[in-house]
Amino acid sequence: MDLTTRYLGHDLNSPLLAGASPLTGDIGNIRLLEDLGAGAVVLPSIFEEQIEHENELMDRLTTTGIDSYSEALTYFPSAATNGTDPRRYLEIIRRAVEAVDIPIVASLNGITDHGWITYAQEIEQAGADALELNIYFIPATIDISGHQVEQRYVSILKAVKKAVKIPVAVKLNPYFSAVGHMACQLVEAGADGLVLFNRFYQPDIDLTRLTLSPSLELSSAAEIRLPLLWVALLAGRTSASLAAGTGVESADEVIKYLLAGADVVMTSSALLRYGVGHMKVLLDGLKGWLAARDLDTLDRLRGRLSQLNIADPTAFERANYIQVLQGYRGKPVGNQPVSLAPD
Ligand SMILES: Cc1cc2nc3c(=O)[nH]c(=O)nc-3n(C[C@H](O)[C@H](O)[C@H](O)COP(=O)(O)O)c2cc1C
């Protein structure tokens, strides 16, 4: 069965990618993911704050006249050895690229277009095949406008694109007034791919201790609906690669995202929950589904249920919401099934 897929200018053996998480920062896991059929691996992010911290450290070293770098680092042990510093990140990229044949996508997480962006060049020099830019910006002050938020995304992307030649995907969030228009602005500014969607950290409140409780919840399959909607709306309407992520628990979610029009599907929570071996479960499930329908490539599947390809495009819009409500009053709901048979 041919599961080859193109993503960010690379030919992949499969459309299933391991998304960014602590699990993908381990070379053993990356090797295993390749063996189990992952098409590519996205490394965990290196954050703007970490890079800025290192830059500050370098400034302090050079301005205090210390000329032996490694010796000087001992003066700042916490920054130099905390396990996630930018130099170690580059080392992980080098080792990952050496260890496997599948593309290694590095991940930069930031919110400004300042000096830290030159680090993207170091990522490229370390051998990363592509870069995922996770712009994790919560406009927490109320005097910033939607237009300013959008401009921030565009200007960060432009700065990164200026710094590197490798393909750059933007991992964006669904909280724009017009997600589609934002996606188009990013593609116009040079995005080679869009990753739908980023999942913002949302703190809870601990009612016993009366504090904010910071915890990162793993996702569930119920969360695929919003990215599924936007993949289906954007598929065929943008020249950028489309990656779908969030809520992939089983092969069902993978197949749904492909039907909606995703080029690739990413999974993080499921691998953290069930272990790296779950990559094979997802791929076997996809292959089984295709085999049961006599499909031997992904072409007959991909995008068949995107908005551009279904008979009733309003099924993705308000009109269908009204139909669904009518369904509660006993009227049948549903649209025409699509055929996967050759045209
Ligand atoms: C523990 C954990 C760590 C994560 N770390 C990163 C990260 O470093 N960079 C990033 O872009 N996304 C990170 N993510 C987000 C995932 O890549 C993914 O976008 C999100 O979890 C939705 O996909 P999922 O439903 O398959 O988990 C992390 C998610 C989890 C659960």
PDB file of N, CA and C in Angstrom, residues 175-231:
ATOM      1  N   TYR A 175      -8.154  31.181  17.301  1.00  0.00           N
ATOM      2  CA  TYR A 175      -8.868  32.294  17.914  1.00  0.00           C
ATOM      3  C   TYR A 175      -8.721  33.607  17.148  1.00  0.00           C
ATOM      4  N   PHE A 176      -8.813  33.559  15.842  1.00  0.00           N
ATOM      5  CA  PHE A 176      -8.830  34.776  15.026  1.00  0.00           C
ATOM      6  C   PHE A 176     -10.269  35.026  14.587  1.00  0.00           C
ATOM      7  N   SER A 177     -10.597  36.303  14.331  1.00  0.00           N
ATOM      8  CA  SER A 177     -11.962  36.577  13.844  1.00  0.00           C
ATOM      9  C   SER A 177     -12.182  35.874  12.523  1.00  0.00           C
ATOM     10  N   ALA A 178     -11.135  35.828  11.687  1.00  0.00           N
ATOM     11  CA  ALA A 178     -11.260  35.214  10.365  1.00  0.00           C
ATOM     12  C   ALA A 178     -10.045  34.305  10.157  1.00  0.00           C
ATOM     13  N   VAL A 179     -10.194  33.075  10.598  1.00  0.00           N
ATOM     14  CA  VAL A 179      -9.068  32.133  10.535  1.00  0.00           C
ATOM     15  C   VAL A 179      -8.587  31.966   9.097  1.00  0.00           C
ATOM     16  N   GLY A 180      -9.533  31.873   8.166  1.00  0.00           N
ATOM     17  CA  GLY A 180      -9.173  31.646   6.768  1.00  0.00           C
ATOM     18  C   GLY A 180      -8.335  32.790   6.221  1.00  0.00           C
ATOM     19  N   HIS A 181      -8.745  34.018   6.517  1.00  0.00           N
ATOM     20  CA  HIS A 181      -8.007  35.180   6.020  1.00  0.00           C
ATOM     21  C   HIS A 181      -6.627  35.245   6.655  1.00  0.00           C
ATOM     22  N   MET A 182      -6.567  34.908   7.953  1.00  0.00           N
ATOM     23  CA  MET A 182      -5.267  34.881   8.643  1.00  0.00           C
ATOM     24  C   MET A 182      -4.354  33.855   7.982  1.00  0.00           C
ATOM     25  N   ALA A 183      -4.920  32.690   7.688  1.00  0.00           N
ATOM     26  CA  ALA A 183      -4.135  31.629   7.043  1.00  0.00           C
ATOM     27  C   ALA A 183      -3.585  32.144   5.709  1.00  0.00           C
ATOM     28  N   CYS A 184      -4.429  32.839   4.953  1.00  0.00           N
ATOM     29  CA  CYS A 184      -3.985  33.356   3.639  1.00  0.00           C
ATOM     30  C   CYS A 184      -2.890  34.401   3.807  1.00  0.00           C
ATOM     31  N   GLN A 185      -3.029  35.260   4.825  1.00  0.00           N
ATOM     32  CA  GLN A 185      -1.978  36.269   5.063  1.00  0.00           C
ATOM     33  C   GLN A 185      -0.646  35.586   5.357  1.00  0.00           C
ATOM     34  N   LEU A 186      -0.703  34.503   6.123  1.00  0.00           N
ATOM     35  CA  LEU A 186       0.534  33.797   6.476  1.00  0.00           C
ATOM     36  C   LEU A 186       1.156  33.149   5.236  1.00  0.00           C
ATOM     37  N   VAL A 187       0.305  32.597   4.391  1.00  0.00           N
ATOM     38  CA  VAL A 187       0.828  31.959   3.178  1.00  0.00           C
ATOM     39  C   VAL A 187       1.447  33.028   2.275  1.00  0.00           C
ATOM     40  N   GLU A 188       0.770  34.164   2.190  1.00  0.00           N
ATOM     41  CA  GLU A 188       1.311  35.274   1.386  1.00  0.00           C
ATOM     42  C   GLU A 188       2.657  35.748   1.944  1.00  0.00           C
ATOM     43  N   ALA A 189       2.789  35.687   3.264  1.00  0.00           N
ATOM     44  CA  ALA A 189       4.039  36.131   3.903  1.00  0.00           C
ATOM     45  C   ALA A 189       5.121  35.057   3.824  1.00  0.00           C
ATOM     46  N   GLY A 190       4.793  33.899   3.237  1.00  0.00           N
ATOM     47  CA  GLY A 190       5.833  32.903   2.992  1.00  0.00           C
ATOM     48  C   GLY A 190       5.668  31.571   3.709  1.00  0.00           C
ATOM     49  N   ALA A 191       4.571  31.382   4.448  1.00  0.00           N
ATOM     50  CA  ALA A 191       4.407  30.092   5.153  1.00  0.00           C
ATOM     51  C   ALA A 191       4.325  28.961   4.133  1.00  0.00           C
ATOM     52  N   ASP A 192       5.152  27.946   4.326  1.00  0.00           N
ATOM     53  CA  ASP A 192       5.107  26.781   3.434  1.00  0.00           C
ATOM     54  C   ASP A 192       4.073  25.778   3.916  1.00  0.00           C
ATOM     55  N   GLY A 193       3.686  25.905   5.170  1.00  0.00           N
ATOM     56  CA  GLY A 193       2.688  24.989   5.715  1.00  0.00           C
ATOM     57  C   GLY A 193       1.946  25.634   6.864  1.00  0.00           C
ATOM     58  N   LEU A 194       0.758  25.099   7.144  1.00  0.00           N
ATOM     59  CA  LEU A 194      -0.029  25.562   8.286  1.00  0.00           C
ATOM     60  C   LEU A 194      -0.346  24.358   9.147  1.00  0.00           C
ATOM     61  N   VAL A 195      -0.134  24.504  10.433  1.00  0.00           N
ATOM     62  CA  VAL A 195      -0.461  23.410  11.360  1.00  0.00           C
ATOM     63  C   VAL A 195      -1.686  23.843  12.148  1.00  0.00           C
ATOM     64  N   LEU A 196      -2.765  23.093  11.997  1.00  0.00           N
ATOM     65  CA  LEU A 196      -4.037  23.453  12.644  1.00  0.00           C
ATOM     66  C   LEU A 196      -4.346  22.431  13.740  1.00  0.00           C
ATOM     67  N   PHE A 197      -4.325  22.756  14.956  1.00  0.00           N
ATOM     68  CA  PHE A 197      -4.077  24.054  15.562  1.00  0.00           C
ATOM     69  C   PHE A 197      -3.139  23.896  16.743  1.00  0.00           C
ATOM     70  N   ASN A 198      -2.693  25.030  17.191  1.00  0.00           N
ATOM     71  CA  ASN A 198      -2.002  25.136  18.454  1.00  0.00           C
ATOM     72  C   ASN A 198      -3.025  24.951  19.573  1.00  0.00           C
ATOM     73  N   ARG A 199      -2.597  24.432  20.683  1.00  0.00           N
ATOM     74  CA  ARG A 199      -3.534  24.239  21.800  1.00  0.00           C
ATOM     75  C   ARG A 199      -2.996  25.066  22.963  1.00  0.00           C
ATOM     76  N   PHE A 200      -3.681  26.170  23.272  1.00  0.00           N
ATOM     77  CA  PHE A 200      -3.145  27.064  24.309  1.00  0.00           C
ATOM     78  C   PHE A 200      -3.303  26.459  25.685  1.00  0.00           C
ATOM     79  N   TYR A 201      -2.300  26.723  26.487  1.00  0.00           N
ATOM     80  CA  TYR A 201      -2.352  26.348  27.890  1.00  0.00           C
ATOM     81  C   TYR A 201      -3.414  27.204  28.570  1.00  0.00           C
ATOM     82  N   GLN A 202      -4.359  26.575  29.258  1.00  0.00           N
ATOM     83  CA  GLN A 202      -5.418  27.321  29.944  1.00  0.00           C
ATOM     84  C   GLN A 202      -5.441  26.869  31.399  1.00  0.00           C
ATOM     85  N   PRO A 203      -4.981  27.741  32.301  1.00  0.00           N
ATOM     86  CA  PRO A 203      -4.898  27.301  33.700  1.00  0.00           C
ATOM     87  C   PRO A 203      -6.275  27.076  34.306  1.00  0.00           C
ATOM     88  N   ASP A 204      -6.359  26.159  35.223  1.00  0.00           N
ATOM     89  CA  ASP A 204      -7.590  25.889  35.963  1.00  0.00           C
ATOM     90  C   ASP A 204      -7.471  26.580  37.329  1.00  0.00           C
ATOM     91  N   ILE A 205      -8.550  26.496  38.138  1.00  0.00           N
ATOM     92  CA  ILE A 205      -8.485  27.038  39.498  1.00  0.00           C
ATOM     93  C   ILE A 205      -8.648  25.883  40.475  1.00  0.00           C
ATOM     94  N   ASP A 206      -7.737  25.812  41.424  1.00  0.00           N
ATOM     95  CA  ASP A 206      -7.793  24.779  42.449  1.00  0.00           C
ATOM     96  C   ASP A 206      -8.677  25.300  43.587  1.00  0.00           C
ATOM     97  N   LEU A 207      -9.850  24.683  43.775  1.00  0.00           N
ATOM     98  CA  LEU A 207     -10.830  25.199  44.743  1.00  0.00           C
ATOM     99  C   LEU A 207     -10.448  24.890  46.188  1.00  0.00           C
ATOM    100  N   THR A 208      -9.533  23.955  46.397  1.00  0.00           N
ATOM    101  CA  THR A 208      -9.099  23.657  47.763  1.00  0.00           C
ATOM    102  C   THR A 208      -8.027  24.641  48.197  1.00  0.00           C
ATOM    103  N   ARG A 209      -7.032  24.795  47.329  1.00  0.00           N
ATOM    104  CA  ARG A 209      -5.908  25.666  47.693  1.00  0.00           C
ATOM    105  C   ARG A 209      -6.148  27.125  47.282  1.00  0.00           C
ATOM    106  N   LEU A 210      -7.211  27.349  46.511  1.00  0.00           N
ATOM    107  CA  LEU A 210      -7.516  28.684  45.981  1.00  0.00           C
ATOM    108  C   LEU A 210      -6.311  29.307  45.265  1.00  0.00           C
ATOM    109  N   THR A 211      -5.779  28.523  44.335  1.00  0.00           N
ATOM    110  CA  THR A 211      -4.675  28.993  43.498  1.00  0.00           C
ATOM    111  C   THR A 211      -5.000  28.633  42.052  1.00  0.00           C
ATOM    112  N   LEU A 212      -4.232  29.196  41.147  1.00  0.00           N
ATOM    113  CA  LEU A 212      -4.312  28.726  39.758  1.00  0.00           C
ATOM    114  C   LEU A 212      -3.599  27.387  39.720  1.00  0.00           C
ATOM    115  N   SER A 213      -4.160  26.435  39.014  1.00  0.00           N
ATOM    116  CA  SER A 213      -3.448  25.156  38.930  1.00  0.00           C
ATOM    117  C   SER A 213      -2.982  24.929  37.502  1.00  0.00           C
ATOM    118  N   PRO A 214      -1.678  25.068  37.333  1.00  0.00           N
ATOM    119  CA  PRO A 214      -1.126  24.911  35.994  1.00  0.00           C
ATOM    120  C   PRO A 214      -0.960  23.437  35.660  1.00  0.00           C
ATOM    121  N   SER A 215      -1.695  22.966  34.689  1.00  0.00           N
ATOM    122  CA  SER A 215      -1.455  21.584  34.256  1.00  0.00           C
ATOM    123  C   SER A 215      -1.765  21.497  32.771  1.00  0.00           C
ATOM    124  N   LEU A 216      -1.053  20.634  32.108  1.00  0.00           N
ATOM    125  CA  LEU A 216      -1.221  20.476  30.665  1.00  0.00           C
ATOM    126  C   LEU A 216      -1.989  19.185  30.430  1.00  0.00           C
ATOM    127  N   GLU A 217      -3.254  19.315  30.039  1.00  0.00           N
ATOM    128  CA  GLU A 217      -4.083  18.120  29.856  1.00  0.00           C
ATOM    129  C   GLU A 217      -3.785  17.487  28.502  1.00  0.00           C
ATOM    130  N   LEU A 218      -3.816  16.173  28.471  1.00  0.00           N
ATOM    131  CA  LEU A 218      -3.735  15.497  27.171  1.00  0.00           C
ATOM    132  C   LEU A 218      -5.093  15.642  26.494  1.00  0.00           C
ATOM    133  N   SER A 219      -5.092  15.587  25.177  1.00  0.00           N
ATOM    134  CA  SER A 219      -6.343  15.830  24.438  1.00  0.00           C
ATOM    135  C   SER A 219      -7.191  14.566  24.363  1.00  0.00           C
ATOM    136  N   SER A 220      -8.421  14.737  23.877  1.00  0.00           N
ATOM    137  CA  SER A 220      -9.276  13.575  23.600  1.00  0.00           C
ATOM    138  C   SER A 220      -9.839  13.726  22.188  1.00  0.00           C
ATOM    139  N   ALA A 221     -10.393  12.634  21.675  1.00  0.00           N
ATOM    140  CA  ALA A 221     -10.866  12.635  20.281  1.00  0.00           C
ATOM    141  C   ALA A 221     -11.965  13.677  20.046  1.00  0.00           C
ATOM    142  N   ALA A 222     -12.693  14.045  21.094  1.00  0.00           N
ATOM    143  CA  ALA A 222     -13.781  15.024  20.930  1.00  0.00           C
ATOM    144  C   ALA A 222     -13.236  16.371  20.454  1.00  0.00           C
ATOM    145  N   GLU A 223     -11.922  16.591  20.624  1.00  0.00           N
ATOM    146  CA  GLU A 223     -11.351  17.895  20.262  1.00  0.00           C
ATOM    147  C   GLU A 223     -11.015  18.039  18.788  1.00  0.00           C
ATOM    148  N   ILE A 224     -11.282  17.023  17.985  1.00  0.00           N
ATOM    149  CA  ILE A 224     -10.876  17.174  16.576  1.00  0.00           C
ATOM    150  C   ILE A 224     -11.812  18.100  15.793  1.00  0.00           C
ATOM    151  N   ARG A 225     -13.011  18.360  16.332  1.00  0.00           N
ATOM    152  CA  ARG A 225     -14.022  19.044  15.517  1.00  0.00           C
ATOM    153  C   ARG A 225     -13.584  20.404  14.973  1.00  0.00           C
ATOM    154  N   LEU A 226     -12.961  21.236  15.824  1.00  0.00           N
ATOM    155  CA  LEU A 226     -12.587  22.580  15.351  1.00  0.00           C
ATOM    156  C   LEU A 226     -11.479  22.522  14.281  1.00  0.00           C
ATOM    157  N   PRO A 227     -10.373  21.789  14.541  1.00  0.00           N
ATOM    158  CA  PRO A 227      -9.388  21.689  13.443  1.00  0.00           C
ATOM    159  C   PRO A 227      -9.952  20.987  12.220  1.00  0.00           C
ATOM    160  N   LEU A 228     -10.827  20.015  12.420  1.00  0.00           N
ATOM    161  CA  LEU A 228     -11.425  19.305  11.280  1.00  0.00           C
ATOM    162  C   LEU A 228     -12.193  20.289  10.392  1.00  0.00           C
ATOM    163  N   LEU A 229     -12.958  21.160  11.044  1.00  0.00           N
ATOM    164  CA  LEU A 229     -13.743  22.166  10.314  1.00  0.00           C
ATOM    165  C   LEU A 229     -12.813  23.051   9.473  1.00  0.00           C
ATOM    166  N   TRP A 230     -11.726  23.525  10.092  1.00  0.00           N
ATOM    167  CA  TRP A 230     -10.866  24.471   9.377  1.00  0.00           C
ATOM    168  C   TRP A 230      -9.999  23.804   8.328  1.00  0.00           C
ATOM    169  N   VAL A 231      -9.619  22.552   8.564  1.00  0.00           N
ATOM    170  CA  VAL A 231      -8.899  21.821   7.512  1.00  0.00           C
ATOM    171  C   VAL A 231      -9.831  21.684   6.317  1.00  0.00           C
TER     172      VAL A 231
END
